[in-house]
CSV table of C-alpha atoms in Angstrom, one decimal:
chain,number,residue,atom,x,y,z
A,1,UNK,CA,-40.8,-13.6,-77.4
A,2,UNK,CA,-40.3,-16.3,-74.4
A,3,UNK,CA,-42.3,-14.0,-72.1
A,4,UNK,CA,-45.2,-15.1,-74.3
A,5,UNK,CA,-44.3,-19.1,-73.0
A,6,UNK,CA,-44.4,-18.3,-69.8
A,7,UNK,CA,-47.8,-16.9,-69.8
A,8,UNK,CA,-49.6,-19.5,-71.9
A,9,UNK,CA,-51.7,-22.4,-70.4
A,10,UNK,CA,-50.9,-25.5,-70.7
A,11,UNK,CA,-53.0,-28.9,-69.8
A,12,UNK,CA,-51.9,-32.2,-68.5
A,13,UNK,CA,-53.1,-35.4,-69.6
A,14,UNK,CA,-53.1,-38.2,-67.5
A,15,UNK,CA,-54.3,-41.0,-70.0
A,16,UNK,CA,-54.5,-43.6,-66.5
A,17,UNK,CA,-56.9,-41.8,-64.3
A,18,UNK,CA,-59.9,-42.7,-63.3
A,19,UNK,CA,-62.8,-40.5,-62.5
A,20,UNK,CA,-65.2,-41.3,-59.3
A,21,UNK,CA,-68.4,-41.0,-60.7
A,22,UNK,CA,-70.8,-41.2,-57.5
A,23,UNK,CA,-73.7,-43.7,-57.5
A,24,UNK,CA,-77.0,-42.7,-58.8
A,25,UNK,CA,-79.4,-40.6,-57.1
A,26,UNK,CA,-83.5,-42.1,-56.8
A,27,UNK,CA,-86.2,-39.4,-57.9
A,28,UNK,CA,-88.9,-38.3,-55.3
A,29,UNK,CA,-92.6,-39.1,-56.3
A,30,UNK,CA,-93.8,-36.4,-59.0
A,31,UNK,CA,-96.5,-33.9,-57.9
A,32,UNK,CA,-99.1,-34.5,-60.6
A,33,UNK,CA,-102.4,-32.0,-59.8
A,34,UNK,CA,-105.3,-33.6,-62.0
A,35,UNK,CA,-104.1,-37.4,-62.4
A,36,UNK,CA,-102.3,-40.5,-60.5
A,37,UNK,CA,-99.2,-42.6,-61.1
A,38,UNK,CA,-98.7,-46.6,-61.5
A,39,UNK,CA,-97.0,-47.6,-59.7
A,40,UNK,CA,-97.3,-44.8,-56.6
A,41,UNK,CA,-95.1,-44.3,-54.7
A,42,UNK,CA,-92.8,-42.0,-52.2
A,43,UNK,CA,-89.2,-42.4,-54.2
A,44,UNK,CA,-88.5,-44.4,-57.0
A,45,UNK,CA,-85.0,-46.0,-58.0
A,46,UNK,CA,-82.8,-44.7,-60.6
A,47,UNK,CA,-83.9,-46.1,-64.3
A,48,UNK,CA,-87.3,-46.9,-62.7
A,49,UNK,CA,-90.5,-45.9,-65.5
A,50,UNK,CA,-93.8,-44.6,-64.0
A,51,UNK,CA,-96.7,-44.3,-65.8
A,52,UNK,CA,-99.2,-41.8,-65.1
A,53,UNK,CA,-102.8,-40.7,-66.9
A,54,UNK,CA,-105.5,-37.4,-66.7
A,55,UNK,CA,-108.7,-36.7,-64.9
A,56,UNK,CA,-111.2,-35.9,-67.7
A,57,UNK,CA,-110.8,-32.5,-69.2
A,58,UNK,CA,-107.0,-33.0,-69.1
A,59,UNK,CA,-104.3,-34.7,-70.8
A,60,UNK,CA,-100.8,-35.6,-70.2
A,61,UNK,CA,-98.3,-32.9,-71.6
A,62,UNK,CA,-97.0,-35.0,-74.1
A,63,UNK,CA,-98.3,-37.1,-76.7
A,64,UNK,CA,-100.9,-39.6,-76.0
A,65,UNK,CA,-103.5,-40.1,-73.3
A,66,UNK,CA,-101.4,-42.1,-71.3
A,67,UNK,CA,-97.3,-41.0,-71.0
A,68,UNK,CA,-94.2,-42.2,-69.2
A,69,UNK,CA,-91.3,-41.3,-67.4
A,70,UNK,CA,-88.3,-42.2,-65.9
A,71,UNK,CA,-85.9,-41.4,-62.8
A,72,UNK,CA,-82.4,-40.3,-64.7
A,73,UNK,CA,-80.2,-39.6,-61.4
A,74,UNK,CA,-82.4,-38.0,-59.5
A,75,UNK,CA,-84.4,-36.3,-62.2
A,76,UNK,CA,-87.4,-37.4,-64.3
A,77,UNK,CA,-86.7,-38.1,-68.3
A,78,UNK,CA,-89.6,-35.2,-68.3
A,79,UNK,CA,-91.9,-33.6,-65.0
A,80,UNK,CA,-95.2,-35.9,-65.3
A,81,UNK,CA,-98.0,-32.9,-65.9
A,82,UNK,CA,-101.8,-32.8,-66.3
A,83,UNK,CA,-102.6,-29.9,-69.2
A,84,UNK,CA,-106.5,-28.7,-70.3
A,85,UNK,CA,-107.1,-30.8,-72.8
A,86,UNK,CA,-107.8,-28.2,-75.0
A,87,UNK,CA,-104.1,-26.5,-74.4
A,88,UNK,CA,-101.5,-27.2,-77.4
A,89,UNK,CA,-98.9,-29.5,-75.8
A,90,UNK,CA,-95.1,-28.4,-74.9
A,91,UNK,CA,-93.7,-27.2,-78.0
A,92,UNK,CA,-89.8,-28.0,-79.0
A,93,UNK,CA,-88.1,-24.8,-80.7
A,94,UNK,CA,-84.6,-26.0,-81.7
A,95,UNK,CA,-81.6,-23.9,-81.0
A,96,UNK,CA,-84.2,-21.6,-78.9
A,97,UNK,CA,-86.3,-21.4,-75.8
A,98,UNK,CA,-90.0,-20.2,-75.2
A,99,UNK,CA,-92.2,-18.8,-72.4
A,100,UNK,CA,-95.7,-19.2,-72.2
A,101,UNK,CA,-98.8,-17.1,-71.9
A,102,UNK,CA,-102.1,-18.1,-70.8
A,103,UNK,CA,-105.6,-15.9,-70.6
A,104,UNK,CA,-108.9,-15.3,-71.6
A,105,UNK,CA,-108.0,-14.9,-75.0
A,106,UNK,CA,-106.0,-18.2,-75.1
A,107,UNK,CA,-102.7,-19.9,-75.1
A,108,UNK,CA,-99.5,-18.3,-76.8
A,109,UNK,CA,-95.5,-18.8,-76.6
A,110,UNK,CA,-93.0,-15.9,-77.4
A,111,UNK,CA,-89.9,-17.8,-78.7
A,112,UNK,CA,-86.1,-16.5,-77.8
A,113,UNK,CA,-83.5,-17.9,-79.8
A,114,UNK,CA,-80.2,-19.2,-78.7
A,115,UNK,CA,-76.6,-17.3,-78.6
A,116,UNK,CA,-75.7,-17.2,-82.7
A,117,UNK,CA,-79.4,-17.2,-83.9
A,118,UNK,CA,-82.1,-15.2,-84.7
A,119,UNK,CA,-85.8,-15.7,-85.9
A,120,UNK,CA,-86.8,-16.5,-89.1
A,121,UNK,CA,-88.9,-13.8,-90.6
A,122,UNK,CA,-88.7,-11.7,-87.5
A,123,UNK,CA,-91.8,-14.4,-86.1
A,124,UNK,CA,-90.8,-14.6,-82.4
A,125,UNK,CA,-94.7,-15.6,-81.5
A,126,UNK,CA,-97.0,-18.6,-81.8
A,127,UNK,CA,-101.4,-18.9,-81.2
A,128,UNK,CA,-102.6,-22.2,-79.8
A,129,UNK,CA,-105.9,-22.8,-82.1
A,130,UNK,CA,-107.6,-26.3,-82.1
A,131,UNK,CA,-105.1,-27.7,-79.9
A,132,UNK,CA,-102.3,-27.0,-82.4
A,133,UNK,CA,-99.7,-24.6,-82.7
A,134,UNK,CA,-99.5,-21.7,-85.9
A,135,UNK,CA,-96.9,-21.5,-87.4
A,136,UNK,CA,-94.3,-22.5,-84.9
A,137,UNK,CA,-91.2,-19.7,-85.3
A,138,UNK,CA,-88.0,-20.9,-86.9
A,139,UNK,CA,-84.1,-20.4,-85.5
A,140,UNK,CA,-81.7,-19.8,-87.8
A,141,UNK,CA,-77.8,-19.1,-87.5
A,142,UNK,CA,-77.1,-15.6,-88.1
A,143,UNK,CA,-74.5,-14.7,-91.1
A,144,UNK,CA,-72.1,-13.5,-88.3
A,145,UNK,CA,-72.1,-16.5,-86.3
A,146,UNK,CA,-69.5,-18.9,-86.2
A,147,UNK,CA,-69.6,-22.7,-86.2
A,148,UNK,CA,-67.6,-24.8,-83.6
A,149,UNK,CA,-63.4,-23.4,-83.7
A,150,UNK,CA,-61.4,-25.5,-85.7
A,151,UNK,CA,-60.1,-28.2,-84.3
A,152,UNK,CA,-55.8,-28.1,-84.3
A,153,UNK,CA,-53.5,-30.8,-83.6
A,154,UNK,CA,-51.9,-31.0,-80.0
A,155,UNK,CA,-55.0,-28.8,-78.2
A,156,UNK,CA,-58.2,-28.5,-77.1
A,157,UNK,CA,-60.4,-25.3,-76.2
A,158,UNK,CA,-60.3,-24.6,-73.0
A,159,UNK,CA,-64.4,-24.2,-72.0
A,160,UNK,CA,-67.8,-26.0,-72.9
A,161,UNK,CA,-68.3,-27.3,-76.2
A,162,UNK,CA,-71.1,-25.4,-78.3
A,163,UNK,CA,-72.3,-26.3,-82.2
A,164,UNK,CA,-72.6,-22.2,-82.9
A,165,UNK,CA,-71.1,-18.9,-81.5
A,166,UNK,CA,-72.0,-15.5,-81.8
A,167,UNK,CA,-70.6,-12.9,-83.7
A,168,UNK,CA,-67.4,-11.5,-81.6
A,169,UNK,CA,-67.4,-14.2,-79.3
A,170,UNK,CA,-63.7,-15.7,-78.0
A,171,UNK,CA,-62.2,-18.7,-76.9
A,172,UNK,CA,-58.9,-20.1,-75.8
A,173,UNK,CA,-57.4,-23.0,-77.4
A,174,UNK,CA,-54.7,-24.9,-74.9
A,175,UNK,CA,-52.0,-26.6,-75.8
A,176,UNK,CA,-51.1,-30.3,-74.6
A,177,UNK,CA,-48.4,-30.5,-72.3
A,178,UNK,CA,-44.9,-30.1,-74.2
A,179,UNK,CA,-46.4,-28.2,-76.6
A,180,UNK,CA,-46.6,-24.3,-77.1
A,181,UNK,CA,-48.0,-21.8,-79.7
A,182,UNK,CA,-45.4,-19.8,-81.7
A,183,UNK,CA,-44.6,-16.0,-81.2
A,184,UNK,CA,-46.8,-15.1,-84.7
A,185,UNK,CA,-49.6,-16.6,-82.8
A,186,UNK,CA,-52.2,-16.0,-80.2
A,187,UNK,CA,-53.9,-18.7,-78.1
A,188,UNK,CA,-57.1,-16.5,-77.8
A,189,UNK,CA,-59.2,-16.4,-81.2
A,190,UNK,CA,-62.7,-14.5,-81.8
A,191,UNK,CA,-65.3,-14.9,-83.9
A,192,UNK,CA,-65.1,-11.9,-86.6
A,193,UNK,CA,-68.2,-12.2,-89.4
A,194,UNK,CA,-68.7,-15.6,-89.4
A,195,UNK,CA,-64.9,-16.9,-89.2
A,196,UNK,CA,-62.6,-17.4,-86.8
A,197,UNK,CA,-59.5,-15.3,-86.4
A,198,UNK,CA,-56.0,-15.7,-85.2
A,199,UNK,CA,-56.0,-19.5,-85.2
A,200,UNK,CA,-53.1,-20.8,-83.7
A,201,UNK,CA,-50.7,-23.7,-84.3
A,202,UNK,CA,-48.9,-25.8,-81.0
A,203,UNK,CA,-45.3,-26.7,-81.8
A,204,UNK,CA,-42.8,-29.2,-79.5
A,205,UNK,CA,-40.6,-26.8,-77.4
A,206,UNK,CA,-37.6,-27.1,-75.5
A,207,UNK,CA,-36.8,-25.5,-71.9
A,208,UNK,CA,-32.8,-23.8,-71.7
A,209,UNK,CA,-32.6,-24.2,-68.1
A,210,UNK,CA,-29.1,-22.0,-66.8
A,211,UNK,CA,-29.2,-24.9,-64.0
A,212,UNK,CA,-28.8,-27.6,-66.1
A,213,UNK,CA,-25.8,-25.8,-67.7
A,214,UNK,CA,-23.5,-24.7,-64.7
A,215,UNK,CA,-19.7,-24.6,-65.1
A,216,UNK,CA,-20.3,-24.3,-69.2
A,217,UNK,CA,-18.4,-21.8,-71.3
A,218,UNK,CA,-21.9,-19.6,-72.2
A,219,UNK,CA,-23.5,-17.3,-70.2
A,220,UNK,CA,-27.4,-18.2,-69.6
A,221,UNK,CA,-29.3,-15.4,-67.5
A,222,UNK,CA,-33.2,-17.1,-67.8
A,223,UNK,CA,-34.5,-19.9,-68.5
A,224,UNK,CA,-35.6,-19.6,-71.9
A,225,UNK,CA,-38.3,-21.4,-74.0
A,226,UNK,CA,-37.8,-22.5,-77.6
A,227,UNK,CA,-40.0,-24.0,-80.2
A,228,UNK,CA,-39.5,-27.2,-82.2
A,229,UNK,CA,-36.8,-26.1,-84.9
A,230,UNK,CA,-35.9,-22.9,-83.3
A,231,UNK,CA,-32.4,-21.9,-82.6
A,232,UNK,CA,-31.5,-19.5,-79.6
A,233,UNK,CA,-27.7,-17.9,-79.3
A,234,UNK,CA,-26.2,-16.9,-76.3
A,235,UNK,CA,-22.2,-15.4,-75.6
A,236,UNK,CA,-19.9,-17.4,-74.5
A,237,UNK,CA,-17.2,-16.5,-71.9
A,238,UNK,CA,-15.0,-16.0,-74.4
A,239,UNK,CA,-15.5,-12.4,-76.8
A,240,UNK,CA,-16.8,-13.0,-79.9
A,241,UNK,CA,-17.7,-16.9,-79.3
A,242,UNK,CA,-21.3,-17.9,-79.1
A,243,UNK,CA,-23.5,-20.8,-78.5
A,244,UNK,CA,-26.6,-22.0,-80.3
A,245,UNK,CA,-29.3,-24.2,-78.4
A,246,UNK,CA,-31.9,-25.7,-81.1
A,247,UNK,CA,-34.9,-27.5,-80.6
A,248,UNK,CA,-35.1,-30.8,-82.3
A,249,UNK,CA,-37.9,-32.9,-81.6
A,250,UNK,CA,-38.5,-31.6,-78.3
A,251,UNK,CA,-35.1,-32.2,-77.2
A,252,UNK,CA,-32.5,-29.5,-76.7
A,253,UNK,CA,-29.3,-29.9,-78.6
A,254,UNK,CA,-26.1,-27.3,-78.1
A,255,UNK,CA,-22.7,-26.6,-80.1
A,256,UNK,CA,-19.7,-25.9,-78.8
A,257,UNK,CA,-18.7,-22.4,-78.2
A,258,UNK,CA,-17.7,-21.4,-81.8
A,259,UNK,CA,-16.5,-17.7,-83.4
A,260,UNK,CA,-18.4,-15.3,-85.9
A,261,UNK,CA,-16.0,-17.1,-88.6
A,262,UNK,CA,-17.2,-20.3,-87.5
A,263,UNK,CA,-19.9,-22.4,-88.5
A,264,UNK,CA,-21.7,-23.9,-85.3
């Protein structure tokens, strides 16, 4: 049982610290084929807004004749872009992600959904006609997938934060420094039809350090780990007297060496 301690992760909090953040990055002019920029120039300051408009037979790829963006750290809020003014703008297919097609025959997106979600009605494609899109396809969560793990006291998950997960995905909850999961437990859980299993729970626990206890009458061979309310025996030097080491409030409490028909 307190091999399982051993192994386990645990994080440190340091409420105090403060993160560098480094300063923010300008954006390079856009390359816009097919239209110009106000105001134009070669780099533009973070939080700066350009403005740009189309050559006739084009439009900006987003709504209106006219659009704006802005420099977000070195990025643009979205890529200024001249479509044919005929073409059915960007699309935005929530919880999924498209690619486009573009021929003879006319504009089309094939939609991919997102880790935990599937098509609705098995439509994964959509037909640009009269500048608007048919029948846009729909993701859905699947029956199997799981929402966001349970959120337990004293831990977090240790990876990136997602809304849905995928049947027979797993993640690893981490307990907060002091804190451990019991032996019933497992700090890995997965994501079995819809639910998560194996939940754990972090207790206070206690280290039984032998060094701390030199020149005592019990014999400690490890150090062991105990949980909030546990009790741990161990011999003393003397035959058929033993110690017990509890747990109280992550604090480690010990009796005096007492026999079998003692109470300790």
């Amino acid at each position: 049982m307190c091999v399982s301690y051993l192994g386990f992760v645990f994080l440190i909090w340091f409420p105090g610290v403060l993160h560098a953040q480094s300063a923010a990055e300008p954006c390079p002019a856009p390359v816009l084929n097919g239209g110009y920029l106000v105001p134009e120039q070669d780099t533009y300051p973070d939080k700066t807004a350009v403005t740009y408009a189309c050559d006739k037979g084009l439009k900006p790829a987003v709504e209106g004749w006219w659009a704006t963006s802005t420099c977000q750290n070195g990025r643009w809020s979205h890529e200024p872009q001249c479509i044919d003014e005929n073409y059915c703008l960007p699309p935005t297919i929530t919880n999924g992600k498209y690619t486009e097609n573009r021929d003879d025959e006319g504009q089309t997106i094939d939609i991919t959904c997102n880790e935990g979600y599937e098509v609705k009605d098995s439509l994964i494609t959509a037909t640009c006609i009269n500048q608007a899109w048919s029948s846009l396809p729909v993701c859905e969560r699947r029956n199997n997938a799981c929402l966001e793990p349970p959120q337990i006291p004293d831990a977090v998950i240790l990876g990136r934060y997602q809304e849905v997960f995928a049947a027979n995905s797993r993640v690893r909850y981490g307990c907060k420094t002091g804190y451990a999961t019991n032996a019933g437990n497992t700090k890995t859980v997965t994501c079995s039809s819809g639910q998560w299993k194996g939940v754990p729970t972090c207790h206070k626990f206690c280290v039984i350090d032998p060094d701390l206890f030199k020149g005592h009458n019990f014999e400690l061979p490890a150090k062991e780990y105990i949980l909030e309310g546990q009790k741990k025996s161990f011999p003393c030097i003397w035959e058929g007297y033993t110690a017990v080491f509890m747990c109280t409030d992550g604090r480690l409490s010990a009796t005096r060496c007492c026999s079998r028909q003692e109470s300790c």
